Amino acid sequence: MTTTASPQIKSTNIKFQDLFDLEEIQIVQDAFAKATGVASIITDTDGRPITKPSNFCSLCRDIIRETEKGLNNCMCSDAVLGQGNPNGPTMQPCLSGGLWDGGASIMVGDKHIANWLIGQVRNEEQDEEGMLAYAREIGADEEAFRLALAEVNIMSTEQFSNVCQALFVMAKQMSTLAYQNVLHARIIDERDEVEKALRESEEKFRLLLNSTAEGLYGLDTEGKCTFCNPACLDILGYVSEADLLGKNIHKLIHHHRLDGTEYPEEECKVYLAFIKGEGVHVDNEVFWRADGSHFDAEYFSYPMHMEEKVVGSVVTFYDISERKKVQTALIEAKKTAEESNSAKSDFLANISHEIRTPLTVFMGAIEHLMEIDKDPVCREVLDLANISSRRLNVLLNEILDHSKIESRQMDLEEETFKVRKCLNETIYMMTDRARSKHLKLVLDVSPLVPEIMLGDPFRLGQILLNLIGNAIKFTDGGEVTVRAERQGDYLRFSVIDAGIGIDEDKLEEIFLSFRQVDNSSTRRHGGAGLGLAISKGLIELMGGHIFVHSVLGLGSVFSFTLPIKT
Ligand code: ADP
């Protein structure tokens, strides 16, 4: 028996029509009715016909059911016959007219879904007079009733019982089939849902693959391509996925190194992802395009797992040729800048040396003349020459120091020295200058500062002289304090003034060479803008840091740290 099984069936709403092909069922029902001589129909559990009636007799169809009372009685009889009975067929005389009727239930598991009804036969014992009395009772035409009754198939009770048994066996078979169909439909339902979910997740995956700009491909553990995205094809110059899928990717795009030597598959770093199960990042290799050209590639290869087993790797890559070009250009530019900087420093060192020799001679001559020439007019000229030559000497020293720091040729001494003595001597050297500006110079050394330390006292003094010199230069009244304190493994020196202060946005640039906050004040105060750059360079060479805190109009604090070495 052919059946249909609709995947839409849900257990709450199982219908006979959804489980069976009604045309085929009609053929079976008609054949059964014809072969056995009984009338037959299949109804739902409410008595509504599902199939067309087969072999219905004229007595029931045209006479009894045509009267109101007869139809009512028929329906009552069918309702009793239609009650579910999974254990056997039901057999009873019709409550309307008394012909024999039978029925069998069609079930799906516990659910009663339909009835197969048969009947409309009489046996020899049935009393014709009694039946004619029934015709009168329901108001049917007695003569027509008698003629139709004569046409009703006559069957022994035993034979009808056999037919009912056969009906029951067939209905049972249909129940089993219906049950299998429901199960089958459910399996199809579930499979469809899984397939739908799979399709949706594949669609998402594809969308993701298609919308990334980086090339992406998957490898199985033999190095064969399992998937790739459009960017991958584009970057590598292939037309369709078929050009890569199932192919050994190493042999296609990774076969040689940049220097032209062969890149054996067993050394391929992409494979480390599934050989060692680790993520790999490489940015110094090349990939080869379909047309034989190559490009600098950066790639990541990560293992792909399935049920905790490594099944391959997923590779993401970019063409970084442009980035590499920029990097190379930057390295070149840096090298050139360093070379020219070093040439400049050498030049400055040479030239300042060349200038210093005659300058020393001038300074000696001026001093000599000052000693012997007491003429007041000449004296004024000689004083000016003396000051200028000393300034030039300071400038030369600064240029020399600066170029040594820049070309990393500054050598620092490392000797044991007395910290307090160094500080006192520095303060002493600046006392006159402070006094000339009516400034008080205060030294404040914490008792925690060690007595002796390992380092370069001359360069420490040079840094302090520069900071104190600036403080005096840019302060017009009050005091300048020099403080030394211990901070863990470091000494912290601070020079505090109540001078003109520095604008916040200029604070960083004052440490650059030849930078000054205000050129007009420099002309007034002197200086070439090298002192802080040299100090910073020396402090960093000694392993320390310099800091500034300043408020315009209120004053500045320059402080620096040096590691305590003993
Ligand atoms: P210069 O020899 O010209 O003083 P520096 O490198 O020592 O060069 O200082 C750079 C600039 O920083 C100075 O010209 C000045 O503008 C500013 N500066 C440095 N110290 C102070 C300070 N204590 N108060 C105000 N401005 C300062």
XYZ file of C-alpha atoms and ligand atoms in Angstrom:
593
model
C 0.000 0.000 0.000
C 1.454 3.350 -1.044
C 1.473 6.100 1.516
C 2.373 9.744 1.685
C 4.074 11.187 4.671
C 3.874 14.909 5.104
C 6.829 16.378 7.024
C 4.529 19.062 8.469
C 2.701 16.541 10.705
C 2.908 17.370 14.392
C 1.821 14.821 17.012
C -1.029 17.038 18.232
C -2.658 17.218 14.842
C -2.323 13.865 13.075
C -4.837 13.379 10.249
C -5.583 10.284 8.186
C -5.404 12.412 5.005
C -1.853 13.466 5.807
C -0.653 9.916 6.237
C -2.250 8.102 3.294
C -2.709 8.663 -0.390
C -6.551 8.965 -0.489
C -6.818 7.939 -4.148
C -5.073 4.659 -3.461
C -7.075 4.097 -0.283
C -10.271 4.637 -2.320
C -9.152 1.937 -4.786
C -8.463 -0.493 -1.917
C -11.787 0.342 -0.251
C -13.754 -0.059 -3.508
C -12.005 -3.386 -4.237
C -12.674 -4.676 -0.712
C -16.375 -3.728 -0.948
C -16.692 -5.341 -4.351
C -14.903 -8.533 -3.334
C -16.887 -9.042 -0.136
C -20.258 -7.593 -1.227
C -20.474 -5.148 1.678
C -20.875 -1.367 1.599
C -17.828 0.531 2.832
C -16.625 4.011 3.830
C -13.813 5.549 5.939
C -14.778 8.403 8.302
C -12.921 10.550 10.787
C -13.627 10.083 14.494
C -16.490 12.608 14.283
C -18.224 10.506 11.602
C -17.307 12.882 8.692
C -16.583 10.874 5.501
C -12.935 10.786 4.395
C -13.453 8.494 1.417
C -16.371 8.185 -0.995
C -18.920 5.463 -0.144
C -18.413 2.157 -1.996
C -21.209 -0.212 -2.831
C -23.811 1.677 -0.762
C -27.243 0.004 -1.161
C -30.186 1.973 -2.466
C -32.230 1.112 0.687
C -29.876 3.014 2.951
C -28.836 5.701 0.491
C -32.113 6.570 -1.266
C -34.823 5.525 1.134
C -33.848 5.437 4.832
C -31.341 8.345 4.792
C -33.785 10.410 2.791
C -36.153 10.549 5.786
C -35.269 12.730 8.741
C -35.818 10.087 11.351
C -33.979 7.420 9.327
C -30.942 9.690 8.814
C -30.794 10.472 12.560
C -30.943 6.809 13.457
C -28.214 6.051 10.852
C -25.894 8.642 12.347
C -26.501 7.355 15.893
C -25.690 3.864 14.717
C -22.490 5.050 12.934
C -21.420 6.911 16.099
C -21.680 3.744 18.210
C -19.849 1.810 15.488
C -17.177 4.492 15.291
C -16.076 4.302 18.923
C -12.414 3.341 19.084
C -11.775 -0.345 19.622
C -8.169 -1.411 19.109
C -8.787 -5.048 20.123
C -11.144 -6.257 17.439
C -13.875 -5.352 14.980
C -17.257 -4.032 16.092
C -20.321 -5.834 14.680
C -23.946 -4.802 15.251
C -27.329 -4.572 13.558
C -27.901 -1.052 12.321
C -29.927 1.035 14.702
C -31.694 2.366 11.645
C -33.324 -0.472 9.726
C -31.478 -3.397 11.314
C -29.066 -4.363 8.485
C -25.693 -5.718 9.682
C -22.898 -3.172 10.117
C -19.273 -3.552 11.211
C -16.287 -1.315 11.835
C -12.583 -1.228 12.740
C -10.533 1.634 14.227
C -7.431 3.071 12.598
C -4.958 4.230 15.256
C -1.576 5.969 15.334
C -0.040 4.624 18.503
C -2.678 5.534 21.116
C -4.420 8.076 18.944
C -7.641 7.103 17.192
C -7.662 8.871 13.834
C -10.315 7.175 11.650
C -12.865 4.352 11.284
C -13.303 1.952 8.462
C -16.986 1.086 8.355
C -18.697 -1.718 6.378
C -22.142 -3.270 6.287
C -25.603 -2.902 4.729
C -26.141 -6.664 4.401
C -29.016 -8.803 5.747
C -29.207 -12.423 6.694
C -31.996 -14.878 6.043
C -33.330 -14.637 9.563
C -34.050 -10.949 9.391
C -37.827 -10.386 9.624
C -39.127 -8.619 6.522
C -42.381 -7.650 8.211
C -40.521 -6.031 11.092
C -38.409 -4.024 8.627
C -41.518 -2.844 6.748
C -42.949 -1.708 10.068
C -39.740 0.354 10.477
C -40.411 1.933 7.021
C -43.772 3.059 8.278
C -42.211 4.337 11.526
C -39.734 6.619 9.748
C -42.300 7.672 7.158
C -40.706 6.018 4.112
C -42.579 4.801 1.095
C -43.408 1.196 2.018
C -43.435 -0.173 -1.548
C -40.133 1.478 -2.500
C -38.674 0.236 0.829
C -39.756 -3.343 0.034
C -38.270 -3.233 -3.493
C -34.950 -1.817 -2.219
C -34.818 -4.359 0.597
C -35.089 -7.098 -1.976
C -31.877 -5.800 -3.602
C -29.892 -5.831 -0.347
C -27.091 -8.375 -0.341
C -27.856 -11.416 1.790
C -24.991 -12.813 3.869
C -24.796 -15.293 6.726
C -23.803 -13.900 10.143
C -20.726 -16.117 10.131
C -19.584 -14.839 6.746
C -20.143 -11.205 7.768
C -18.153 -11.913 10.907
C -15.289 -13.230 8.732
C -15.429 -10.116 6.568
C -15.288 -7.952 9.733
C -12.214 -9.895 10.920
C -10.501 -9.310 7.557
C -11.396 -5.610 7.859
C -9.883 -5.500 11.341
C -6.604 -7.062 10.126
C -6.373 -4.523 7.299
C -7.177 -1.606 9.631
C -4.486 -2.858 12.007
C -1.959 -2.975 9.195
C -2.937 0.548 8.228
C -2.447 1.639 11.868
C 1.071 0.184 11.906
C 1.843 1.862 8.614
C 0.405 5.146 9.844
C 2.597 4.956 12.954
C 5.701 4.303 10.857
C 4.766 7.175 8.607
C 4.511 9.551 11.542
C 7.912 8.450 12.815
C 9.335 8.797 9.343
C 7.822 12.252 9.002
C 9.350 13.283 12.315
C 12.789 12.069 11.219
C 12.394 14.026 7.985
C 11.272 17.052 10.027
C 14.319 16.865 12.283
C 16.668 16.276 9.384
C 15.213 19.278 7.570
C 15.705 21.432 10.630
C 19.329 20.308 11.004
C 19.913 20.916 7.300
C 18.329 24.369 7.576
C 20.522 25.259 10.552
C 23.548 23.962 8.650
C 22.620 25.990 5.567
C 22.222 29.116 7.710
C 25.541 28.614 9.452
C 27.265 27.929 6.115
C 25.709 31.112 4.755
C 27.053 33.119 7.703
C 30.470 31.544 7.285
C 30.428 32.404 3.585
C 29.352 35.978 4.254
C 32.214 36.310 6.705
C 34.709 34.848 4.265
C 33.481 37.077 1.454
C 33.546 40.277 3.428
C 37.138 40.169 4.700
C 39.882 41.988 2.824
C 42.570 39.560 3.928
C 43.160 36.343 2.081
C 41.901 33.263 3.897
C 42.206 29.574 3.135
C 41.910 26.282 4.956
C 44.228 23.278 4.756
C 43.727 19.662 5.684
C 46.561 17.791 7.349
C 47.984 16.855 3.936
C 48.295 20.507 2.997
C 45.355 20.406 0.575
C 43.073 23.425 0.280
C 39.644 22.880 1.870
C 38.216 26.382 1.384
C 39.286 29.847 0.292
C 37.699 33.290 0.128
C 37.435 35.729 -2.812
C 40.206 37.958 -1.352
C 42.524 34.922 -1.369
C 41.854 34.328 -5.086
C 42.201 38.023 -5.807
C 45.542 38.491 -4.030
C 46.971 35.315 -5.530
C 45.620 36.055 -9.020
C 43.377 32.989 -9.416
C 39.977 33.078 -11.086
C 37.881 30.465 -9.326
C 37.873 28.406 -6.149
C 38.357 25.290 -8.271
C 41.897 26.505 -9.024
C 42.802 25.967 -5.364
C 40.315 23.544 -3.768
C 41.819 20.107 -3.157
C 45.234 21.283 -4.397
C 48.483 21.374 -2.426
C 48.728 25.070 -1.576
C 52.412 25.005 -0.607
C 53.314 23.779 -4.080
C 51.175 26.487 -5.660
C 52.006 29.608 -3.661
C 54.841 28.907 -1.217
C 57.299 26.754 -3.159
C 60.355 29.059 -3.184
C 61.910 31.517 -0.795
C 62.654 35.145 -1.659
C 66.299 34.301 -2.434
C 65.128 31.817 -5.094
C 65.987 28.676 -3.130
C 63.436 25.924 -2.907
C 61.196 25.924 0.163
C 60.653 22.240 1.038
C 57.153 21.349 2.184
C 58.474 19.702 5.349
C 59.949 23.058 6.452
C 56.782 25.071 5.703
C 55.889 27.168 8.741
C 52.180 27.142 7.819
C 52.188 23.404 8.589
C 53.449 23.966 12.136
C 49.828 24.821 13.043
C 48.694 21.253 12.479
C 52.020 19.495 13.093
C 52.580 21.146 16.490
C 49.027 22.396 17.107
C 50.302 25.979 17.675
C 49.431 29.310 16.088
C 52.153 30.719 13.794
C 52.835 34.314 12.714
C 55.319 35.013 9.911
C 56.057 38.304 8.126
C 59.320 37.681 6.324
C 58.386 35.247 3.580
C 56.949 35.540 0.084
C 53.878 34.014 -1.601
C 53.804 33.323 -5.338
C 50.973 34.448 -7.586
C 49.360 32.448 -10.418
C 51.326 34.493 -12.966
C 54.689 33.574 -11.371
C 55.287 36.918 -9.655
C 55.693 37.105 -5.884
C 54.844 39.458 -3.037
C 55.917 39.978 0.570
C 53.385 38.165 2.717
C 52.431 38.326 6.346
C 50.479 35.280 7.459
C 48.924 33.632 10.495
C 48.294 29.901 10.544
C 46.099 28.464 13.295
C 45.128 24.832 13.938
C 41.542 23.742 13.204
C 40.077 21.249 15.668
C 37.254 18.797 15.287
C 36.284 16.839 18.385
C 39.621 17.788 19.973
C 41.568 16.439 17.014
C 43.617 18.738 14.778
C 42.161 18.395 11.287
C 44.135 21.113 9.509
C 44.771 24.822 9.719
C 43.232 28.105 8.711
C 45.592 30.627 7.142
C 45.050 34.395 6.972
C 47.427 36.443 4.850
C 48.047 39.947 3.489
C 50.208 41.420 0.777
C 52.632 43.601 2.748
C 54.851 44.658 -0.165
C 53.940 48.337 0.302
C 54.590 48.170 4.042
C 57.965 46.508 3.409
C 58.900 49.210 0.901
C 58.078 51.927 3.424
C 59.992 50.081 6.149
C 63.070 49.727 3.914
C 62.856 53.396 2.952
C 62.585 54.357 6.629
C 65.599 52.246 7.584
C 67.561 53.790 4.710
C 66.485 57.293 5.719
C 67.423 56.626 9.343
C 70.810 55.298 8.283
C 71.425 58.319 6.078
C 70.316 60.676 8.863
C 72.574 58.937 11.359
C 75.474 59.086 8.938
C 74.972 62.782 8.237
C 74.446 63.461 11.928
C 77.665 61.717 12.761
C 79.430 63.640 9.952
C 77.986 66.857 11.392
C 79.178 65.930 14.898
C 82.646 65.105 13.571
C 82.709 68.402 11.720
C 81.606 70.314 14.833
C 84.170 68.541 16.989
C 86.926 69.342 14.474
C 85.924 72.916 13.915
C 85.539 73.692 17.623
C 88.947 72.189 18.212
C 90.395 74.309 15.398
C 88.766 77.443 16.823
C 89.772 76.704 20.407
C 93.498 76.740 19.651
C 93.627 80.365 18.368
C 90.965 81.343 20.948
C 93.206 80.165 23.770
C 95.966 82.320 22.286
C 93.608 85.365 22.117
C 92.456 84.834 25.699
C 96.069 84.606 26.927
C 96.969 87.761 24.993
C 93.954 89.674 26.373
C 94.799 88.660 29.947
C 98.399 89.716 29.365
C 97.368 93.088 27.947
C 94.979 93.631 30.866
C 97.833 93.154 33.242
C 100.164 95.610 31.524
C 97.811 98.190 29.995
C 96.213 100.373 32.664
C 94.801 103.022 30.284
C 91.062 103.334 31.179
C 89.866 103.526 27.535
C 91.917 100.459 26.515
C 90.753 98.748 29.697
C 87.108 99.040 28.658
C 87.848 97.496 25.243
C 89.924 94.728 26.815
C 87.127 93.908 29.365
C 84.662 93.530 26.480
C 87.110 91.346 24.531
C 87.696 89.267 27.677
C 83.944 88.651 28.290
C 83.292 87.827 24.626
C 86.190 85.389 24.349
C 85.060 83.603 27.533
C 81.498 83.338 26.167
C 82.905 81.962 22.938
C 84.917 79.472 24.964
C 81.758 78.309 26.843
C 79.898 77.991 23.545
C 82.720 75.938 22.032
C 82.712 73.623 25.042
C 78.938 73.193 24.786
C 79.107 72.445 21.051
C 81.816 69.899 21.699
C 79.866 68.203 24.500
C 76.694 68.210 22.474
C 78.331 66.653 19.422
C 80.004 64.017 21.606
C 76.642 63.078 23.168
C 74.946 62.967 19.763
C 77.640 60.789 18.213
C 77.682 58.647 21.370
C 81.314 59.460 21.972
C 80.905 61.031 25.403
C 83.015 59.125 27.927
C 82.026 59.366 31.584
C 84.418 58.895 34.478
C 83.538 56.425 37.179
C 85.290 57.380 40.415
C 84.408 57.550 44.091
C 83.537 61.110 45.088
C 82.041 62.979 48.017
C 78.512 64.048 47.138
C 78.276 66.950 49.649
C 81.695 68.310 48.651
C 80.659 68.303 44.981
C 77.437 70.158 45.856
C 79.191 72.721 48.071
C 81.813 73.503 45.420
C 79.124 73.999 42.771
C 77.158 76.350 45.029
C 80.359 78.251 45.804
C 81.060 78.752 42.092
C 77.620 80.318 41.606
C 77.531 82.464 44.718
C 78.898 85.626 43.074
C 76.514 85.374 40.190
C 73.547 84.950 42.556
C 74.693 87.802 44.717
C 74.999 90.081 41.669
C 71.262 89.554 41.169
C 70.492 89.894 44.899
C 69.403 86.277 45.054
C 69.869 83.965 48.005
C 71.337 80.581 47.078
C 70.197 77.860 49.493
C 71.538 74.294 49.688
C 69.319 71.676 51.336
C 70.855 68.181 51.560
C 68.865 65.371 53.228
C 70.790 63.348 55.861
C 69.838 60.213 53.904
C 72.057 61.262 50.990
C 75.139 58.983 51.057
C 78.520 60.510 51.837
C 80.304 58.964 48.906
C 79.160 57.664 45.567
C 80.562 56.190 42.383
C 80.225 58.410 39.299
C 81.519 61.422 37.375
C 81.639 64.440 39.763
C 82.776 66.806 36.990
C 79.730 66.025 34.814
C 77.383 66.093 37.840
C 78.781 69.539 38.648
C 78.318 70.595 35.003
C 74.605 69.612 35.101
C 74.029 71.413 38.407
C 75.928 74.539 37.188
C 73.721 74.664 34.114
C 70.453 74.282 36.066
C 71.501 76.748 38.779
C 72.832 79.129 36.107
C 69.435 79.045 34.352
C 67.577 79.521 37.640
C 69.640 82.606 38.434
C 69.386 83.844 34.851
C 65.559 83.683 34.796
C 64.864 84.845 38.382
C 64.896 88.469 39.519
C 64.371 88.245 43.266
C 63.973 85.903 46.248
C 65.956 82.709 46.426
C 67.123 79.715 44.444
C 67.166 76.409 46.333
C 69.288 73.380 45.469
C 67.958 70.225 47.129
C 69.421 66.704 47.287
C 67.430 63.770 48.688
C 67.338 60.022 48.516
C 64.531 58.151 46.716
C 65.058 54.422 47.103
C 68.061 53.477 44.975
C 68.219 56.934 43.414
C 69.440 60.397 44.382
C 67.109 63.218 43.395
C 68.548 66.693 42.801
C 66.186 69.668 42.421
C 66.836 73.284 41.504
C 63.900 75.436 42.567
C 63.433 79.055 41.554
C 60.722 81.693 41.793
C 61.481 83.139 38.363
C 59.585 83.796 35.149
C 58.446 80.180 34.703
C 57.820 78.406 31.388
C 54.659 78.060 29.324
C 53.253 74.501 29.633
C 53.305 73.841 25.882
C 57.010 74.768 25.692
C 58.091 72.384 28.441
C 59.015 69.512 26.134
C 60.924 71.469 23.541
C 63.311 73.201 25.948
C 65.228 69.911 26.155
C 65.868 69.940 22.394
C 69.141 71.446 21.216
C 69.237 75.123 20.241
C 65.703 75.659 21.600
C 64.752 78.595 23.726
C 61.351 79.665 24.940
C 61.722 83.298 24.007
C 64.486 84.534 21.730
C 64.196 88.136 22.920
C 64.849 87.098 26.536
C 67.831 85.079 25.330
C 69.337 88.084 23.757
C 68.907 89.717 27.114
C 70.124 86.724 29.156
C 72.562 85.050 26.766
C 72.940 81.304 26.034
C 72.722 79.151 22.926
C 69.954 76.775 23.947
C 72.284 73.818 24.433
C 72.551 73.598 28.228
C 69.388 71.536 28.887
C 69.972 69.252 25.868
C 73.496 68.487 27.177
C 72.225 68.021 30.747
C 69.504 65.627 29.588
C 72.014 63.660 27.482
C 74.481 63.394 30.403
C 71.759 62.397 32.917
C 70.451 59.660 30.623
C 73.993 58.409 29.997
C 74.330 58.115 33.776
C 71.119 56.049 33.961
C 68.827 58.795 35.281
C 65.937 61.015 34.146
C 65.255 64.746 34.102
C 61.888 66.368 34.917
C 60.542 69.903 34.888
C 57.594 71.424 36.622
C 56.890 75.068 35.932
C 54.151 77.679 36.250
C 54.391 80.750 34.082
C 55.103 83.796 36.256
C 55.592 81.741 39.433
C 58.791 79.772 38.903
C 60.243 76.409 37.928
C 61.545 73.214 39.445
C 64.123 71.287 37.429
C 64.926 67.939 39.008
C 66.845 64.848 37.981
C 67.509 61.402 39.376
C 70.715 59.372 39.315
C 71.101 55.754 40.385
C 73.140 55.435 43.575
C 76.271 53.415 42.803
C 78.757 52.708 45.555
P 70.229 78.476 27.416
O 71.679 78.272 27.449
O 69.742 79.267 26.274
O 69.651 78.875 28.717
P 69.096 75.939 27.989
O 69.025 74.720 27.171
O 69.797 75.821 29.290
O 69.674 77.032 27.079
O 67.648 76.436 28.248
C 66.726 76.470 27.186
C 65.625 77.450 27.445
O 64.796 76.963 28.509
C 66.081 78.765 27.953
O 66.483 79.628 26.909
C 64.857 79.281 28.650
O 63.962 79.813 27.699
C 64.256 78.030 29.235
N 64.646 77.837 30.656
C 65.598 77.005 31.145
N 65.635 77.081 32.516
C 64.716 77.975 32.886
C 64.258 78.489 34.147
N 64.787 78.076 35.303
N 63.253 79.396 34.154
C 62.702 79.798 32.994
N 63.070 79.359 31.761
C 64.078 78.464 31.715
